[in-house]
Amino acid sequence: MIAQPVIAIEGVTVRFGGTEALRDVTLHVNAGEFCALVGPSGSGKSTLMKLVNRLVVPSAGAVRVRGRDVGQEAAPVLRRSIGYAMQSVGLFPHRTVADNIGTVPRLLGWDAARIARRVEELLALLRLDPGMATRLPRALSGGQAQRVGIARALAADPDILLMDEPFGAVDPITRRELRAEMRRIHAETGKTILLVTHDPEEALELATHVVVLRDGRIEADGAPAELVAPDAAPFVRDLLGGGQPGLRWLSLLPARGALDPRPAPAGAPVLARDASLADALSRLAESGDEAVAMEGEAGSVRAEGILGARR
Amino acid sequence: MIPALVAIAALLLPLPFLGVAPNRLLPGEGVTAIAALGPWVALPVALLALGAWRRLPGWVGAASAGLAALALLGLAGMAAGERLADLAPAARASFGAGFWVAMVGALALVAMRGAWMGVAVAAGAVLLLAGGWLDQLSLVVEGRARAEALRGAVLTHLALAGAALGLALLVAVPLAWAGFRQPRLGAALGAALAGVQVVPAIALFALLIPLLAALLRAVPALRDLGLGAVGWLPAVLATAAYLALPLWRSVSGGLASADPAAVQAAEAMGMTEGRILAEVRLPLALPVFAGGLRVAVVQAIGLVTLGGLVGAGGLGALVFEGLAQFATDLMLLGALPILLLALAADTLARAAETRLGRPA
């Protein structure tokens, strides 16, 4: 049985005035996928995401969410069922952190006790201090505000989460923490996440499904490793690969795939089971050995195995 | 401190401190502070000097300046009694330029050193009045003679200002919302409301009388509602026309001041247009709106004065009657309460504004 996509965008064109922001775009996102939309600014990635909760209406084509055309549902009702977080966060400055987080549950008519419990859970999930609940947003740091924004998006436990460059405005250390947080939340909750980012590294690190846009068209759509593989389209490989697409490709391939039956020499470094080929290469470079061991495996990962990834 | 120097100069230079006249309409003969107060003149001078002394803590300075103001008032009252003792009952003693300059200097010093002391000064002035110290002053004589009219005028004045403010709100708030939704309409409304401000106030008050008269002739049924071309109607309409601009501007500014990201987030989370207005835009607009409301309240109290010209009554009627009779004290009897009302309204509105500016 073919699983029905949770988000189906079929042949959509979006025109703003005279310009076409999206041209005949088709995209399917399955339940539980972490899908990253990447592309230069003006490529239409935000517009594509906003189709899902009808912040943008297609000029042609259809958008289906959970199998239903989004045009058939009242926009506010649809939006309450989909989490939304964005770069500028947009916390309500006159409401406390708890009230901000409880916005959608309140719109859905939850009772106060249930909202309070949910706020507590979310503060814990986002590793925020419970004492923060009664504070106003202006008392928060950029990273804390971003976490509150994500908590607010998750408040009514939506199965779909839209994130528009949610880590764009925070410092690199906080950004790394927040990414790890998102990976954990995705693993724990199994939500379908659509993430807009202009940072290829972020897309490759987080997503299970990467979509590359350019000038309102989808250039590539697939698993991260496929898009930086040596045979990927040059524009996509350039955009995602950074200066060293080969290394980035290796970092997306599991080392376990290159296991060699020969045992590693005694004293060789030991790789974790979820290590990538790039990790294996890094350990080899450090140790100067020609093979590394792997946790719980009799065989080894060898230099020629890593370099054979192409084959 | 300049206000203290100015006040002391006004007391020591040959400026008229009191004017003594044979009756309320004739111009008086000036008496300098030194001639009127004798050695007592040293008391306000010393208090003013003390009030200006920077080494002293602010509250001591403010208290000293406040006492100087009260001393000026009390001493003027006493001196007036002395000067009038041998004269006919119709004779009047009124404040002269020297008194006013010294008083303004003393109050400015109070404001600079600790404005809250102003409340104590006001209370002290009320005590002096109640204790009969000021009974010989022409302003108080005039006030006692017209106590009933004065009380009525204050109430009428407040009612007119309140009505104008309410009418202006009823017009300006919906217009601001419409202009916010349609910026082109907003620009036109802004220009129209600003245009009203260009018309001199007196001209607008006067212009309304023939316009309303024509309207009432065309629709006589309006007369049955108690509307008239002369009286409260033109006063309220004209004042409201002036208040519309600050109110409109502050509501528009407040609506536009909401963080666009917060509004966008509200929309993306599934708030309806009405909820976004009630839960995001209006609360964020309140502080800006409160500022405009304060300006409008003070303006209303000031502008309604012109209602005295079109038969609306209020304190303006006293002012214009005084002007017509050249009776300075009658003018003051109307003007001083207007000043006090405006100051009180401004203080109250400012306190409310500070509260609104601080979200719960």
XYZ file of C-alpha atoms in Angstrom:
671
model
C 0.000 0.000 0.000
C 1.346 3.435 -0.865
C 1.075 5.771 2.111
C -0.942 8.884 1.346
C 1.203 12.039 1.768
C 0.182 14.294 4.692
C 1.031 17.333 2.624
C 0.390 17.215 -1.115
C 1.127 20.235 -3.258
C 0.023 19.532 -6.795
C 1.089 21.696 -9.729
C 0.856 24.927 -7.748
C 1.645 28.331 -9.227
C 1.588 31.429 -7.011
C 1.546 34.933 -8.490
C 2.020 38.098 -6.427
C 0.995 40.961 -8.670
C 2.994 40.403 -11.848
C 5.697 38.131 -10.470
C 5.529 34.373 -10.127
C 6.777 33.258 -6.735
C 6.175 29.575 -7.502
C 5.797 27.913 -10.920
C 4.036 24.613 -11.280
C 5.436 23.108 -8.089
C 4.587 19.594 -6.982
C 5.727 18.284 -3.605
C 4.615 15.379 -1.425
C 5.577 15.108 2.227
C 4.833 11.870 4.075
C 3.787 11.538 7.699
C 6.730 11.752 10.099
C 9.131 13.253 7.576
C 11.420 16.120 8.524
C 11.371 18.025 5.265
C 13.719 20.964 4.711
C 13.054 23.556 2.003
C 16.383 25.101 0.978
C 17.253 27.732 -1.550
C 18.623 31.207 -2.039
C 16.466 34.129 -0.875
C 13.625 34.806 -3.268
C 13.526 31.192 -4.391
C 9.974 30.741 -3.082
C 10.683 28.445 -0.132
C 8.675 30.489 2.410
C 5.826 30.880 -0.049
C 5.784 27.133 -0.580
C 5.544 26.533 3.163
C 2.806 29.116 3.666
C 0.600 27.289 1.181
C 0.174 24.568 3.773
C -1.685 26.707 6.342
C -3.201 28.963 3.698
C -1.221 32.058 4.578
C -0.653 31.994 0.820
C -3.382 30.985 -1.610
C -2.377 29.245 -4.877
C -3.158 31.012 -8.137
C -3.330 27.599 -9.834
C -3.070 23.989 -8.654
C -4.205 22.333 -5.440
C -2.930 22.003 -1.887
C -4.105 19.046 0.198
C -3.352 18.578 3.866
C -4.294 15.230 5.442
C -6.053 14.396 2.184
C -8.341 17.441 2.236
C -8.112 20.487 0.023
C -7.089 23.420 2.277
C -9.585 25.673 0.507
C -12.485 23.651 1.902
C -11.738 24.441 5.515
C -12.032 27.845 7.242
C -8.486 29.206 7.364
C -8.440 29.861 11.162
C -9.599 26.296 11.863
C -6.951 24.846 9.538
C -4.225 27.034 11.083
C -5.059 25.976 14.643
C -4.347 22.389 13.613
C -0.861 23.199 12.267
C 2.040 24.459 14.398
C 3.869 27.543 13.160
C 7.195 29.027 14.273
C 9.155 31.742 12.533
C 12.430 33.630 12.603
C 10.998 36.848 14.063
C 9.207 34.659 16.673
C 6.385 37.179 17.062
C 5.669 36.529 20.724
C 2.864 38.745 22.023
C 4.784 41.376 24.006
C 1.881 42.097 26.389
C 1.303 38.470 27.406
C 3.305 36.238 29.693
C 5.310 33.307 28.413
C 2.617 30.915 29.680
C -0.151 32.868 27.935
C 1.891 32.998 24.751
C 2.430 29.247 24.771
C -1.236 28.615 25.562
C -2.522 30.673 22.622
C -3.754 27.914 20.318
C -5.159 25.687 23.111
C -7.114 28.742 24.270
C -8.395 29.319 20.736
C -9.443 25.665 20.693
C -11.367 26.172 23.918
C -9.311 23.982 26.271
C -10.050 24.555 29.953
C -7.553 26.522 32.032
C -6.246 23.547 34.017
C -5.482 21.555 30.881
C -3.716 24.540 29.310
C -1.639 25.033 32.466
C -0.578 21.366 32.435
C 0.315 21.534 28.758
C 2.377 24.717 29.265
C 4.307 22.969 32.017
C 5.001 19.974 29.757
C 6.201 22.199 26.935
C 8.499 24.246 29.159
C 10.059 20.942 30.180
C 10.227 19.646 26.582
C 12.027 22.788 25.423
C 14.210 22.744 28.589
C 12.938 26.119 29.773
C 12.922 27.094 33.449
C 9.335 26.674 34.830
C 9.770 30.020 36.643
C 9.816 31.660 33.237
C 6.083 31.038 32.741
C 5.024 34.285 34.397
C 7.590 36.475 32.653
C 6.983 38.805 29.743
C 8.756 38.132 26.448
C 10.994 41.196 26.781
C 12.715 39.527 29.727
C 13.868 36.615 27.538
C 17.126 36.175 25.643
C 16.965 35.547 21.890
C 17.448 31.820 22.320
C 14.840 31.577 25.087
C 12.328 33.547 23.000
C 12.962 31.159 20.115
C 12.317 28.168 22.391
C 9.096 29.759 23.646
C 8.103 30.318 20.010
C 8.628 26.630 19.274
C 6.751 25.643 22.444
C 3.872 27.843 21.317
C 3.872 26.142 17.915
C 3.722 22.732 19.586
C 1.129 23.701 22.208
C -1.964 22.041 20.777
C 0.057 18.958 19.792
C -0.361 19.463 16.037
C 0.728 16.588 13.782
C 2.255 19.080 11.351
C 4.784 21.756 12.284
C 5.827 24.581 9.954
C 9.081 26.365 10.781
C 10.192 29.429 8.822
C 13.917 29.917 9.490
C 13.341 29.459 13.199
C 17.043 29.516 14.090
C 18.037 32.391 11.824
C 18.293 35.147 14.400
C 20.178 33.410 17.214
C 23.885 33.027 17.872
C 25.720 29.967 16.483
C 25.960 28.135 19.819
C 22.269 28.571 20.589
C 21.458 27.594 17.026
C 23.366 24.326 17.410
C 21.502 23.612 20.681
C 18.148 24.372 19.111
C 18.889 22.109 16.153
C 19.728 19.269 18.496
C 16.492 20.045 20.344
C 14.496 19.849 17.129
C 16.095 16.555 16.139
C 15.211 15.154 19.560
C 11.650 16.494 19.428
C 11.177 15.065 15.951
C 12.456 11.682 17.100
C 10.281 11.733 20.240
C 7.024 12.976 18.731
C 7.177 11.716 15.142
C 5.582 14.910 13.854
C 5.724 15.921 10.222
C 7.988 18.969 10.116
C 8.425 21.400 7.259
C 11.487 23.600 7.801
C 12.444 26.591 5.658
C 16.121 27.444 5.832
C 18.796 29.094 3.765
C 21.484 27.180 5.640
C 22.339 23.984 3.679
C 24.224 22.523 6.610
C 21.139 22.858 8.794
C 18.973 21.223 6.139
C 21.332 18.264 5.691
C 21.828 17.810 9.420
C 18.150 17.820 10.396
C 16.091 16.695 7.464
C 15.121 13.267 6.241
C 13.893 14.876 3.027
C 15.470 17.901 1.378
C 13.824 20.058 -1.269
C 15.975 22.558 -3.160
C 14.274 25.536 -4.766
C 15.496 28.060 -7.292
C 13.464 30.837 -8.927
C 10.143 29.354 -7.850
C 10.880 25.849 -9.118
C 11.932 22.693 -7.358
C 15.487 21.834 -8.457
C 15.833 18.660 -6.444
C 13.786 16.622 -4.004
C 15.198 13.607 -2.171
C 17.153 12.155 0.753
C 20.061 14.369 1.895
C 22.808 11.949 0.809
C 21.350 11.650 -2.710
C 21.480 15.399 -3.232
C 25.184 15.798 -2.456
C 26.248 12.524 -4.107
C 28.855 12.970 -6.887
C 26.188 12.379 -9.543
C 23.737 15.015 -8.233
C 22.872 18.100 -10.321
C 25.736 20.649 -10.128
C 23.594 23.566 -8.793
C 22.189 21.397 -6.019
C 25.555 19.904 -5.159
C 27.131 23.399 -5.107
C 24.396 24.825 -2.908
C 24.310 21.961 -0.412
C 27.912 20.846 -0.567
C 29.656 23.902 0.801
C 33.322 23.929 -0.181
C 33.723 20.161 0.248
C 30.705 18.322 -1.138
C 32.618 15.036 -1.008
C 33.146 15.244 2.734
C 29.578 16.359 3.315
C 28.370 13.404 1.285
C 30.464 11.035 3.392
C 29.052 12.630 6.541
C 25.570 11.562 5.403
C 26.469 7.917 4.687
C 26.498 5.402 7.573
C 29.895 3.849 8.287
C 28.140 0.546 8.876
C 27.476 0.279 5.143
C 31.210 -0.034 4.495
C 31.931 -2.778 7.060
C 34.718 -5.129 5.976
C 34.796 -8.684 7.377
C 38.489 -8.339 8.281
C 38.949 -7.472 11.958
C 40.522 -4.175 12.962
C 44.103 -4.248 14.280
C 44.431 -4.283 18.062
C 44.299 -0.838 19.614
C 42.499 0.714 16.630
C 39.967 3.498 17.424
C 36.345 2.323 17.935
C 33.444 3.960 16.083
C 29.922 4.352 17.457
C 27.290 2.305 15.615
C 25.577 5.383 14.134
C 28.856 6.973 12.956
C 29.138 8.242 9.378
C 31.824 7.540 6.830
C 33.143 11.066 7.483
C 33.537 10.140 11.190
C 35.442 6.993 10.151
C 37.705 9.022 7.863
C 38.343 11.523 10.631
C 39.353 8.758 13.069
C 41.636 7.182 10.475
C 43.299 10.527 9.871
C 43.843 11.012 13.614
C 45.187 7.530 14.337
C 47.208 6.947 11.174
C 45.902 3.356 11.144
C 44.376 1.836 8.000
C 41.258 0.505 9.766
C 38.937 1.416 12.647
C 36.784 -0.933 14.701
C 33.028 -0.525 15.258
C 31.144 -1.013 18.467
C 29.579 -4.482 18.604
C 30.940 -5.569 15.219
C 33.665 -8.108 14.482
C 34.702 -6.457 11.207
C 36.304 -3.081 10.545
C 35.904 0.041 8.430
C 38.867 0.511 6.125
C 40.206 3.402 4.098
C 39.578 1.635 0.811
C 36.004 0.914 1.958
C 35.402 4.621 2.599
C 36.856 5.641 -0.706
C 34.769 2.927 -2.348
C 31.532 4.680 -1.415
C 31.282 5.825 -5.010
C 31.131 2.200 -6.184
C 18.385 79.223 39.450
C 16.798 81.703 37.050
C 13.144 81.556 38.291
C 14.241 82.568 41.795
C 16.322 85.463 40.448
C 13.419 86.661 38.295
C 11.004 86.414 41.226
C 13.321 88.294 43.587
C 13.918 90.965 40.956
C 10.157 91.358 40.501
C 9.804 91.996 44.245
C 12.720 94.441 44.591
C 12.365 96.437 41.361
C 9.719 99.182 41.140
C 7.011 96.982 39.587
C 3.399 97.251 40.786
C 2.809 94.453 43.302
C -0.764 95.517 43.998
C -3.100 97.784 42.078
C -5.495 99.865 44.189
C -8.500 101.311 42.364
C -11.613 103.230 43.481
C -13.901 100.545 41.928
C -13.752 97.262 40.002
C -13.702 98.790 36.527
C -11.249 101.675 36.825
C -7.541 100.991 36.378
C -5.717 101.038 39.682
C -2.681 102.824 40.977
C 0.385 100.591 41.319
C 2.019 99.922 44.673
C 5.474 98.293 44.676
C 6.197 95.231 46.778
C 8.525 97.200 49.064
C 5.880 99.886 49.623
C 3.074 97.344 50.055
C 4.819 94.827 52.285
C 7.411 96.946 54.090
C 10.017 94.809 55.893
C 7.884 91.695 55.229
C 9.182 91.685 51.674
C 12.310 90.051 53.076
C 10.339 86.867 53.893
C 9.505 85.739 50.304
C 12.920 86.978 49.116
C 14.705 84.846 51.742
C 12.511 81.812 51.048
C 13.141 82.123 47.295
C 16.887 82.386 47.855
C 16.762 79.330 50.104
C 14.674 77.459 47.525
C 17.265 78.103 44.857
C 20.214 77.008 46.986
C 21.532 73.887 45.256
C 23.359 72.521 48.289
C 20.026 71.863 50.009
C 18.188 68.619 49.251
C 15.477 68.909 46.598
C 12.549 68.582 48.988
C 13.848 71.359 51.218
C 14.249 73.576 48.172
C 10.768 72.708 46.914
C 9.232 73.293 50.375
C 11.007 76.609 50.664
C 9.855 77.735 47.211
C 6.323 76.561 48.039
C 6.342 78.569 51.269
C 7.556 81.576 49.252
C 4.535 81.221 46.951
C 2.149 80.969 49.922
C 3.878 83.914 51.656
C 3.399 86.023 48.527
C -0.299 85.150 48.496
C -0.883 85.703 52.202
C 1.147 88.913 52.349
C -0.648 90.274 49.286
C -3.947 89.585 51.054
C -2.808 91.373 54.206
C -1.401 94.330 52.296
C -4.638 94.619 50.347
C -6.553 94.870 53.628
C -4.238 97.644 54.864
C -4.490 99.628 51.647
C -8.280 99.425 51.508
C -8.840 100.243 55.188
C -9.354 103.987 54.649
C -11.077 103.785 51.269
C -14.694 103.551 50.160
C -16.297 100.036 50.087
C -16.273 99.962 46.269
C -12.473 100.238 46.213
C -10.599 97.186 44.996
C -7.059 95.887 45.435
C -5.882 93.518 42.738
C -2.672 91.672 41.916
C -0.130 93.651 39.878
C 2.508 92.555 37.397
C 5.165 92.277 40.118
C 3.002 89.801 42.036
C 2.362 87.650 38.978
C 6.004 87.513 37.929
C 7.122 86.647 41.465
C 4.375 84.019 41.784
C 5.204 82.379 38.452
C 8.897 82.389 39.424
C 8.149 80.762 42.788
C 5.910 78.088 41.214
C 8.486 77.366 38.512
C 11.039 76.872 41.263
C 8.656 74.448 42.997
C 8.252 72.551 39.729
C 12.004 72.355 39.258
C 12.865 71.238 42.766
C 10.001 68.827 43.432
C 6.773 69.077 41.476
C 4.808 67.023 44.018
C 5.134 69.989 46.409
C 2.623 71.700 44.105
C -0.127 69.720 45.830
C 0.929 71.134 49.225
C 1.016 74.652 47.766
C -2.513 74.198 46.388
C -3.700 72.929 49.778
C -2.019 75.895 51.505
C -3.723 78.317 49.126
C -7.103 76.759 49.911
C -6.376 77.149 53.653
C -5.424 80.820 53.182
C -8.676 81.373 51.298
C -10.762 79.547 53.879
C -9.038 81.427 56.710
C -10.116 84.755 55.230
C -6.587 85.995 54.532
C -7.404 86.774 50.937
C -10.854 88.299 51.435
C -9.700 91.813 50.618
C -8.347 90.889 47.213
C -10.479 91.908 44.267
C -10.328 88.446 42.687
C -11.781 86.868 45.835
C -14.421 89.599 46.193
C -15.432 88.943 42.588
C -15.474 85.221 43.205
C -17.629 85.487 46.325
C -20.046 87.789 44.519
C -20.408 85.213 41.740
C -19.883 82.020 43.674
C -23.077 80.458 42.343
C -22.329 81.409 38.728
C -18.739 80.213 39.092
C -19.770 76.794 40.366
C -22.286 76.435 37.533
C -19.699 77.575 35.012
C -17.169 74.957 36.143
C -19.769 72.191 35.809
C -20.945 73.441 32.409
C -17.347 73.726 31.287
C -16.612 70.124 32.253
C -19.841 68.886 30.674
C -19.069 70.668 27.394
C -15.500 69.357 27.345
C -16.706 65.837 28.137
C -19.365 65.941 25.429
C -16.869 67.213 22.849
C -14.392 64.526 23.829
C -17.038 61.799 23.609
C -18.226 63.010 20.208
C -14.662 63.246 18.909
C -13.971 59.679 20.095
C -17.135 58.406 18.404
C -15.964 59.909 15.132
C -12.193 59.475 15.316
C -11.945 55.842 16.425
C -14.007 54.307 13.577
C -12.326 56.646 11.082
C -8.909 55.585 12.328
C -9.866 51.941 11.909
C -11.152 52.589 8.378
C -7.995 54.500 7.508
C -5.857 51.740 8.945
C -7.560 49.154 6.743
C -7.362 51.370 3.655
C -4.206 53.488 3.751
C -5.309 55.670 0.867
C -8.499 56.600 2.718
C -6.352 57.123 5.826
C -4.138 59.646 4.043
C -7.202 61.588 2.882
C -8.726 61.560 6.373
C -5.460 62.754 7.887
C -5.320 65.664 5.466
C -8.964 66.585 6.158
C -8.549 66.498 9.943
C -5.308 68.447 9.745
C -7.147 70.972 7.575
C -9.544 71.674 10.455
C -6.585 72.680 12.614
C -5.657 75.389 10.116
C -8.995 77.185 10.612
C -8.636 79.664 13.481
C -10.674 78.349 16.418
C -12.717 81.520 16.876
C -13.632 81.499 13.178
C -14.791 77.879 13.347
C -16.974 78.535 16.408
C -18.506 81.567 14.709
C -18.894 79.820 11.345
C -20.941 77.033 12.896
C -23.718 79.389 13.972
C -24.995 80.314 10.466
C -24.371 76.757 9.243
C -26.423 75.269 12.080
C -29.080 77.925 11.642
C -29.436 76.967 7.990
C -29.571 73.285 8.922
C -32.249 73.885 11.543
C -34.304 75.899 9.076
C -34.091 73.053 6.589
C -34.912 70.378 9.154
C -37.100 72.020 11.823
C -37.663 68.666 13.512
C -34.133 68.959 14.936
C -35.245 71.917 17.021
C -37.640 69.662 18.873
C -34.649 67.602 19.975
C -33.350 70.639 21.841
C -30.763 71.555 19.247
C -30.051 75.224 18.622
C -27.737 77.209 16.385
C -26.490 79.062 19.456
C -25.501 77.447 22.730
C -23.886 74.131 23.515
C -24.220 72.592 20.069
C -21.773 74.774 18.111
C -19.344 74.706 21.044
C -19.333 70.920 21.272
C -19.152 70.455 17.490
C -16.292 72.894 16.999
C -14.286 71.549 19.931
C -14.827 67.981 18.754
C -13.599 68.955 15.285
C -10.291 70.053 16.811
C -9.979 67.027 19.073
C -10.520 64.629 16.198
C -6.964 65.035 14.885
C -4.985 64.083 18.012
C -7.404 61.236 18.724
C -7.389 59.973 15.144
C -3.641 60.211 14.947
C -3.047 58.356 18.201
C -5.493 55.548 17.350
C -3.981 55.156 13.876
C -0.460 55.307 15.270
C -1.353 52.820 17.974
C -2.866 50.380 15.502
C 0.193 50.637 13.291
C 2.541 50.251 16.260
C 1.747 46.567 16.816
C 4.788 44.417 16.037
C 4.088 43.016 12.542
C 5.664 39.715 13.606
C 3.181 39.385 16.492
C 0.276 40.104 14.143
C 1.614 37.614 11.601
C 2.058 34.997 14.335
C -1.499 35.599 15.532
C -2.785 35.065 12.022
C -0.671 31.962 11.478
C -1.939 30.438 14.713
C -5.510 30.734 13.594
C -6.811 33.941 15.178
C -9.668 35.512 13.267
C -9.414 39.152 12.166
C -11.615 40.259 15.103
C -9.521 38.370 17.634
C -6.293 39.801 16.260
C -7.794 43.252 16.756
C -9.043 42.558 20.286
C -6.135 40.476 21.553
C -3.112 41.897 19.760
C -3.651 45.219 18.015
C -5.736 47.051 20.620
C -3.694 46.097 23.697
C -0.512 47.089 21.898
C -2.128 50.346 20.739
C -3.251 51.441 24.214
C -0.081 53.236 25.351
C 0.068 55.321 22.175
C -3.668 55.974 22.351
C -3.428 57.100 25.988
C -0.932 59.782 24.968
C -3.317 61.143 22.334
C -6.231 61.016 24.763
C -4.293 63.109 27.275
C -3.562 65.767 24.668
C -7.225 65.753 23.637
C -8.529 66.112 27.222
C -6.320 69.117 27.906
C -7.206 70.642 24.536
C -10.916 70.084 25.216
C -10.772 72.011 28.488
C -8.939 74.841 26.765
C -11.012 75.028 23.585
C -14.416 74.847 25.261
C -13.554 78.286 26.649
C -14.466 79.684 23.231
C -17.955 78.296 23.823
C -18.439 81.442 25.905
C -18.554 83.335 22.605
C -21.409 81.285 21.141
C -23.662 81.221 24.173
C -22.649 77.817 25.510
C -21.747 79.161 28.961
C -18.932 77.610 30.933
C -15.897 79.395 32.284
C -15.377 81.007 28.886
C -18.524 83.070 29.477
C -16.885 84.620 32.567
C -13.679 85.304 30.630
C -15.492 87.024 27.775
C -17.755 88.970 30.112
C -14.643 90.198 31.905
C -13.055 91.116 28.581
C -16.139 93.046 27.539
C -16.205 94.986 30.824
C -12.422 95.442 30.990
C -12.734 93.785 34.391
C -9.415 91.946 34.756
C -10.446 90.114 37.904
C -13.551 88.690 36.281
C -11.397 87.431 33.388
C -9.068 85.848 35.877
C -11.971 84.298 37.724
C -12.783 82.447 34.518
C -9.249 81.813 33.335
C -7.636 80.539 36.551
C -10.073 77.603 36.998
C -9.535 76.672 33.326
C -5.800 76.571 33.969
C -6.255 74.512 37.132
C -8.677 72.091 35.448
C -6.291 71.594 32.543
C -3.357 70.985 34.892
C -5.383 68.546 36.994
C -6.627 66.679 33.891
C -3.094 66.469 32.530
C -1.747 65.123 35.819
C -4.492 62.492 36.135
C -4.175 61.434 32.480
C -0.397 61.199 32.811
C -0.768 58.911 35.819
C -3.244 56.728 33.896
C -0.890 56.697 30.914
C 2.035 55.476 33.010
C -0.149 52.632 34.215
C -1.224 51.700 30.702
C 2.344 51.888 29.465
C 3.245 49.151 31.931
C 1.550 45.924 30.814
C 0.195 43.746 33.614
